[in-house]
Amino acid sequence: NMMAGEIKNPAKNVPSALVISQIMLISVYLLANIAYCSILTLEELYNVDAIAIFVGRKMLARYGETWSRVGEVFFGLSVVVSTYGSLSSSLMGSSRLPFIAAQDGMFPKCVGLIQTKTGTPIVGLLYIGVTAFACVWPSNITNLIAYVGFLSWFWWGLCFLAVPVLRWKLPCMPRKFKVNLVIPVVAVLSTVYLVIGPFFVNPLPCLGWIAVTLIGVPIYYGFADDDNTCNKWMGNQPIIINH
């Protein structure tokens, strides 16, 4: 939905893509977990780190060591492909956030640069990459994944909550497409569970990441506190990069 402005006929294609993808994703995850629980014991589920690879090895072990290795490699490559696809979609979506913010005058206008040959927000992509490097450098990738997941769900929950709030406060506002309010309500309740769990397990790092994120509040008001400041520092038109 962050790329709705780049999609043809978003009123039809965005809801269809969301519904179809979510049904497929939930089905695949349920089938995968059913397979894991059917093949592995509770002790193995608790102690094994790379469950998919272990399942591939154990499932084909009856046919010999060679097939066991084949299963291990196949399941490992499947995880790599899935991870790459998830990373690709995350980069495509997340790079649009600073890009749109720059267009709306809430971010330095250089972040709104567009590469003409590919049509991608190249500076937004670089910004996301540099930010990720700065986050992982003093820590490690495991902690980064854990705490970024916590923060992502925290802010996604606020985005989900904005749907019924704006529907209530601005009922006559034109919208290209609408969603049933049951969907954001269920999403908000799910987000509360996903945020509260990690917070109670390890509260100090979570509070630290929230504090780091809140640094953006004074930055936002420093750049976009009024129209004059917004126009002076940012501008509202995207700049095109020609290569």
mmCIF file of C-alpha atoms in Angstrom:
data_model
loop_
_atom_site.group_PDB
_atom_site.id
_atom_site.type_symbol
_atom_site.label_atom_id
_atom_site.label_comp_id
_atom_site.label_asym_id
_atom_site.label_seq_id
_atom_site.Cartn_x
_atom_site.Cartn_y
_atom_site.Cartn_z
ATOM 1 C CA ASN A 1 0.000 0.000 0.000
ATOM 2 C CA MET A 2 3.017 2.343 0.308
ATOM 3 C CA MET A 3 3.387 2.096 -3.470
ATOM 4 C CA ALA A 4 -0.267 2.711 -4.275
ATOM 5 C CA GLY A 5 0.642 5.903 -6.135
ATOM 6 C CA GLU A 6 2.753 3.878 -8.598
ATOM 7 C CA ILE A 7 0.125 1.212 -9.278
ATOM 8 C CA LYS A 8 -2.407 1.316 -12.096
ATOM 9 C CA ASN A 9 -6.021 1.378 -10.931
ATOM 10 C CA PRO A 10 -5.131 1.241 -7.198
ATOM 11 C CA ALA A 11 -8.780 1.159 -6.119
ATOM 12 C CA LYS A 12 -9.049 -2.327 -7.649
ATOM 13 C CA ASN A 13 -5.509 -3.708 -7.691
ATOM 14 C CA VAL A 14 -4.292 -2.759 -4.190
ATOM 15 C CA PRO A 15 -7.112 -4.463 -2.218
ATOM 16 C CA SER A 16 -6.973 -7.494 -4.528
ATOM 17 C CA ALA A 17 -3.202 -7.799 -4.129
ATOM 18 C CA LEU A 18 -3.418 -7.450 -0.339
ATOM 19 C CA VAL A 19 -6.186 -10.026 0.061
ATOM 20 C CA ILE A 20 -4.683 -12.596 -2.326
ATOM 21 C CA SER A 21 -1.146 -12.240 -0.938
ATOM 22 C CA GLN A 22 -2.293 -12.505 2.675
ATOM 23 C CA ILE A 23 -4.359 -15.621 1.979
ATOM 24 C CA MET A 24 -1.409 -17.246 0.199
ATOM 25 C CA LEU A 25 1.047 -16.203 2.915
ATOM 26 C CA ILE A 26 -1.116 -17.462 5.778
ATOM 27 C CA SER A 27 -1.748 -20.739 3.954
ATOM 28 C CA VAL A 28 1.955 -21.357 3.312
ATOM 29 C CA TYR A 29 2.923 -20.548 6.900
ATOM 30 C CA LEU A 30 0.194 -22.769 8.333
ATOM 31 C CA LEU A 31 1.183 -25.681 6.090
ATOM 32 C CA ALA A 32 4.862 -25.183 6.975
ATOM 33 C CA ASN A 33 4.146 -25.205 10.693
ATOM 34 C CA ILE A 34 1.919 -28.263 10.368
ATOM 35 C CA ALA A 35 4.785 -30.015 8.565
ATOM 36 C CA TYR A 36 7.288 -28.983 11.260
ATOM 37 C CA CYS A 37 5.044 -30.212 14.069
ATOM 38 C CA SER A 38 4.360 -33.491 12.236
ATOM 39 C CA ILE A 39 8.028 -34.318 11.572
ATOM 40 C CA LEU A 40 9.815 -32.942 14.637
ATOM 41 C CA THR A 41 9.403 -33.725 18.295
ATOM 42 C CA LEU A 42 8.799 -31.006 20.887
ATOM 43 C CA GLU A 43 12.413 -31.293 22.039
ATOM 44 C CA GLU A 44 13.702 -30.838 18.490
ATOM 45 C CA LEU A 45 11.410 -27.850 17.912
ATOM 46 C CA TYR A 46 12.786 -26.225 21.044
ATOM 47 C CA ASN A 47 16.481 -26.934 20.496
ATOM 48 C CA VAL A 48 16.958 -26.666 16.710
ATOM 49 C CA ASP A 49 17.990 -23.246 15.394
ATOM 50 C CA ALA A 50 17.518 -23.760 11.640
ATOM 51 C CA ILE A 51 14.226 -25.671 11.674
ATOM 52 C CA ALA A 52 13.613 -25.712 7.906
ATOM 53 C CA ILE A 53 17.046 -27.160 7.126
ATOM 54 C CA PHE A 54 16.712 -29.747 9.895
ATOM 55 C CA VAL A 55 13.266 -30.781 8.601
ATOM 56 C CA GLY A 56 14.635 -31.193 5.071
ATOM 57 C CA ARG A 57 17.456 -33.376 6.337
ATOM 58 C CA LYS A 58 15.254 -35.512 8.601
ATOM 59 C CA MET A 59 12.428 -35.900 6.083
ATOM 60 C CA LEU A 60 14.686 -37.483 3.436
ATOM 61 C CA ALA A 61 17.103 -39.232 5.793
ATOM 62 C CA ARG A 62 15.279 -42.550 5.276
ATOM 63 C CA TYR A 63 16.502 -42.614 1.662
ATOM 64 C CA GLY A 64 20.155 -42.302 2.588
ATOM 65 C CA GLU A 65 22.770 -39.673 3.347
ATOM 66 C CA THR A 66 22.792 -38.265 -0.194
ATOM 67 C CA TRP A 67 19.070 -37.543 -0.190
ATOM 68 C CA SER A 68 19.371 -36.147 3.306
ATOM 69 C CA ARG A 69 21.879 -33.605 2.020
ATOM 70 C CA VAL A 70 19.629 -32.846 -0.959
ATOM 71 C CA GLY A 71 16.734 -32.080 1.379
ATOM 72 C CA GLU A 72 18.954 -29.920 3.523
ATOM 73 C CA VAL A 73 20.184 -27.880 0.543
ATOM 74 C CA PHE A 74 16.724 -27.598 -1.014
ATOM 75 C CA PHE A 75 15.083 -26.310 2.153
ATOM 76 C CA GLY A 76 18.016 -24.002 2.805
ATOM 77 C CA LEU A 77 17.735 -22.483 -0.681
ATOM 78 C CA SER A 78 13.980 -22.108 -0.178
ATOM 79 C CA VAL A 79 14.619 -20.060 2.939
ATOM 80 C CA VAL A 80 17.158 -17.922 1.051
ATOM 81 C CA VAL A 81 14.678 -17.243 -1.771
ATOM 82 C CA SER A 82 11.950 -16.374 0.736
ATOM 83 C CA THR A 83 14.281 -14.060 2.649
ATOM 84 C CA TYR A 84 15.433 -12.342 -0.537
ATOM 85 C CA GLY A 85 11.842 -11.774 -1.635
ATOM 86 C CA SER A 86 10.920 -10.341 1.747
ATOM 87 C CA LEU A 87 13.978 -8.068 1.719
ATOM 88 C CA SER A 88 13.220 -6.885 -1.812
ATOM 89 C CA SER A 89 9.629 -5.956 -0.985
ATOM 90 C CA SER A 90 10.719 -4.285 2.267
ATOM 91 C CA LEU A 91 13.263 -2.143 0.429
ATOM 92 C CA MET A 92 10.747 -1.196 -2.244
ATOM 93 C CA GLY A 93 8.233 -0.102 0.355
ATOM 94 C CA SER A 94 10.485 1.486 2.967
ATOM 95 C CA SER A 95 12.381 3.598 0.417
ATOM 96 C CA ARG A 96 9.095 5.274 -0.532
ATOM 97 C CA LEU A 97 8.552 6.599 2.994
ATOM 98 C CA PRO A 98 11.393 9.179 3.012
ATOM 99 C CA PHE A 99 10.726 9.829 -0.685
ATOM 100 C CA ILE A 100 7.075 10.799 -0.066
ATOM 101 C CA ALA A 101 8.055 12.703 3.080
ATOM 102 C CA ALA A 102 10.472 14.781 0.987
ATOM 103 C CA GLN A 103 7.763 15.447 -1.587
ATOM 104 C CA ASP A 104 5.394 16.615 1.145
ATOM 105 C CA GLY A 105 8.015 18.940 2.623
ATOM 106 C CA MET A 106 8.736 16.922 5.761
ATOM 107 C CA PHE A 107 12.215 15.768 4.790
ATOM 108 C CA PRO A 108 15.200 17.267 2.921
ATOM 109 C CA LYS A 109 14.172 17.574 -0.721
ATOM 110 C CA CYS A 110 17.310 15.764 -1.907
ATOM 111 C CA VAL A 111 15.733 12.532 -0.604
ATOM 112 C CA GLY A 112 13.036 13.012 -3.242
ATOM 113 C CA LEU A 113 15.480 12.504 -6.108
ATOM 114 C CA ILE A 114 14.339 10.064 -8.804
ATOM 115 C CA GLN A 115 16.532 8.050 -11.152
ATOM 116 C CA THR A 116 15.059 8.541 -14.610
ATOM 117 C CA LYS A 117 16.073 5.242 -16.224
ATOM 118 C CA THR A 118 14.615 3.033 -13.489
ATOM 119 C CA GLY A 119 12.119 5.452 -11.931
ATOM 120 C CA THR A 120 13.322 4.528 -8.458
ATOM 121 C CA PRO A 121 13.846 6.871 -5.481
ATOM 122 C CA ILE A 122 17.588 6.235 -5.444
ATOM 123 C CA VAL A 123 18.430 8.616 -2.590
ATOM 124 C CA GLY A 124 15.660 7.102 -0.476
ATOM 125 C CA LEU A 125 17.208 3.667 -1.018
ATOM 126 C CA LEU A 126 20.656 4.973 -0.054
ATOM 127 C CA TYR A 127 19.179 6.621 3.028
ATOM 128 C CA ILE A 128 17.574 3.348 4.146
ATOM 129 C CA GLY A 129 20.855 1.472 3.582
ATOM 130 C CA VAL A 130 22.953 3.969 5.526
ATOM 131 C CA THR A 131 20.417 4.008 8.366
ATOM 132 C CA ALA A 132 20.407 0.207 8.563
ATOM 133 C CA PHE A 133 24.223 0.166 8.659
ATOM 134 C CA ALA A 134 24.256 2.758 11.454
ATOM 135 C CA CYS A 135 21.806 0.661 13.467
ATOM 136 C CA VAL A 136 23.624 -2.650 13.069
ATOM 137 C CA TRP A 137 27.188 -1.330 13.478
ATOM 138 C CA PRO A 138 27.221 -0.964 17.301
ATOM 139 C CA SER A 139 25.221 -4.189 17.794
ATOM 140 C CA ASN A 140 24.632 -7.314 15.701
ATOM 141 C CA ILE A 141 22.188 -8.450 13.045
ATOM 142 C CA THR A 142 20.184 -10.628 15.472
ATOM 143 C CA ASN A 143 19.436 -7.717 17.791
ATOM 144 C CA LEU A 144 18.711 -5.466 14.821
ATOM 145 C CA ILE A 145 16.116 -7.896 13.452
ATOM 146 C CA ALA A 146 14.495 -8.276 16.878
ATOM 147 C CA TYR A 147 14.259 -4.600 17.726
ATOM 148 C CA VAL A 148 13.428 -3.378 14.236
ATOM 149 C CA GLY A 149 10.594 -5.888 14.275
ATOM 150 C CA PHE A 150 9.416 -4.425 17.581
ATOM 151 C CA LEU A 151 9.603 -0.843 16.275
ATOM 152 C CA SER A 152 8.023 -1.749 12.959
ATOM 153 C CA TRP A 153 5.001 -3.260 14.634
ATOM 154 C CA PHE A 154 4.800 -0.297 17.039
ATOM 155 C CA TRP A 155 4.577 2.217 14.202
ATOM 156 C CA TRP A 156 2.500 -0.029 11.971
ATOM 157 C CA GLY A 157 0.011 -0.231 14.817
ATOM 158 C CA LEU A 158 -0.270 3.557 14.790
ATOM 159 C CA CYS A 159 -0.783 3.455 11.009
ATOM 160 C CA PHE A 160 -3.547 0.872 11.400
ATOM 161 C CA LEU A 161 -5.133 3.004 14.117
ATOM 162 C CA ALA A 162 -5.079 6.040 11.814
ATOM 163 C CA VAL A 163 -7.571 4.366 9.454
ATOM 164 C CA PRO A 164 -10.602 4.365 11.826
ATOM 165 C CA VAL A 165 -9.515 7.692 13.350
ATOM 166 C CA LEU A 166 -9.406 9.450 9.965
ATOM 167 C CA ARG A 167 -12.607 7.710 8.885
ATOM 168 C CA TRP A 168 -14.258 9.206 11.983
ATOM 169 C CA LYS A 169 -12.680 12.683 11.831
ATOM 170 C CA LEU A 170 -12.742 13.135 8.035
ATOM 171 C CA PRO A 171 -15.691 11.061 6.817
ATOM 172 C CA CYS A 172 -16.167 13.116 3.631
ATOM 173 C CA MET A 173 -12.523 13.048 2.566
ATOM 174 C CA PRO A 174 -12.143 11.555 -0.958
ATOM 175 C CA ARG A 175 -10.420 8.175 -0.924
ATOM 176 C CA LYS A 176 -9.226 6.118 -3.874
ATOM 177 C CA PHE A 177 -10.153 2.928 -2.050
ATOM 178 C CA LYS A 178 -11.662 1.990 1.301
ATOM 179 C CA VAL A 179 -11.171 -0.997 3.551
ATOM 180 C CA ASN A 180 -13.682 -2.494 5.920
ATOM 181 C CA LEU A 181 -13.035 -1.166 9.436
ATOM 182 C CA VAL A 182 -12.900 -4.712 10.791
ATOM 183 C CA ILE A 183 -9.504 -5.163 9.099
ATOM 184 C CA PRO A 184 -7.646 -2.248 10.812
ATOM 185 C CA VAL A 185 -9.289 -3.067 14.164
ATOM 186 C CA VAL A 186 -8.060 -6.673 14.007
ATOM 187 C CA ALA A 187 -4.646 -5.400 12.862
ATOM 188 C CA VAL A 188 -4.414 -2.989 15.817
ATOM 189 C CA LEU A 189 -5.296 -5.733 18.319
ATOM 190 C CA SER A 190 -2.704 -8.053 16.770
ATOM 191 C CA THR A 191 -0.113 -5.285 16.903
ATOM 192 C CA VAL A 192 -0.754 -4.680 20.607
ATOM 193 C CA TYR A 193 0.085 -8.314 21.292
ATOM 194 C CA LEU A 194 3.232 -8.232 19.117
ATOM 195 C CA VAL A 195 4.494 -5.040 20.800
ATOM 196 C CA ILE A 196 3.699 -5.851 24.426
ATOM 197 C CA GLY A 197 5.338 -9.303 24.280
ATOM 198 C CA PRO A 198 8.904 -8.194 23.387
ATOM 199 C CA PHE A 199 8.576 -5.133 25.629
ATOM 200 C CA PHE A 200 7.998 -7.215 28.741
ATOM 201 C CA VAL A 201 10.652 -9.772 27.800
ATOM 202 C CA ASN A 202 13.415 -7.190 27.277
ATOM 203 C CA PRO A 203 12.156 -3.686 28.162
ATOM 204 C CA LEU A 204 15.386 -1.632 28.309
ATOM 205 C CA PRO A 205 16.492 -2.112 24.661
ATOM 206 C CA CYS A 206 12.919 -1.524 23.528
ATOM 207 C CA LEU A 207 12.782 1.760 25.450
ATOM 208 C CA GLY A 208 16.143 2.713 23.945
ATOM 209 C CA TRP A 209 14.947 2.135 20.387
ATOM 210 C CA ILE A 210 11.753 4.083 21.067
ATOM 211 C CA ALA A 211 13.865 6.978 22.371
ATOM 212 C CA VAL A 212 16.043 6.879 19.247
ATOM 213 C CA THR A 213 12.945 6.932 17.065
ATOM 214 C CA LEU A 214 11.443 9.866 18.957
ATOM 215 C CA ILE A 215 14.484 11.940 17.988
ATOM 216 C CA GLY A 216 12.639 12.410 14.713
ATOM 217 C CA VAL A 217 9.929 14.479 16.447
ATOM 218 C CA PRO A 218 12.033 17.633 17.021
ATOM 219 C CA ILE A 219 13.615 17.140 13.593
ATOM 220 C CA TYR A 220 10.144 17.063 12.047
ATOM 221 C CA TYR A 221 9.037 20.230 13.837
ATOM 222 C CA GLY A 222 12.339 21.892 13.004
ATOM 223 C CA PHE A 223 11.717 21.414 9.281
ATOM 224 C CA ALA A 224 7.941 21.379 8.908
ATOM 225 C CA ASP A 225 6.615 23.553 11.726
ATOM 226 C CA ASP A 226 5.000 25.968 9.287
ATOM 227 C CA ASP A 227 4.605 26.579 5.570
ATOM 228 C CA ASN A 228 7.392 29.139 5.366
ATOM 229 C CA THR A 229 9.973 26.859 6.982
ATOM 230 C CA CYS A 230 8.764 23.971 4.861
ATOM 231 C CA ASN A 231 9.162 25.893 1.629
ATOM 232 C CA LYS A 232 12.475 27.417 2.670
ATOM 233 C CA TRP A 233 14.269 24.214 3.598
ATOM 234 C CA MET A 234 12.529 21.525 1.587
ATOM 235 C CA GLY A 235 10.433 22.466 -1.374
ATOM 236 C CA ASN A 236 7.646 20.187 -2.508
ATOM 237 C CA GLN A 237 8.700 19.085 -5.986
ATOM 238 C CA PRO A 238 10.755 15.930 -6.613
ATOM 239 C CA ILE A 239 14.076 16.347 -8.407
ATOM 240 C CA ILE A 240 15.015 14.086 -11.292
ATOM 241 C CA ILE A 241 18.448 12.483 -11.635
ATOM 242 C CA ASN A 242 19.567 11.981 -15.247
ATOM 243 C CA HIS A 243 22.182 9.289 -15.889
#
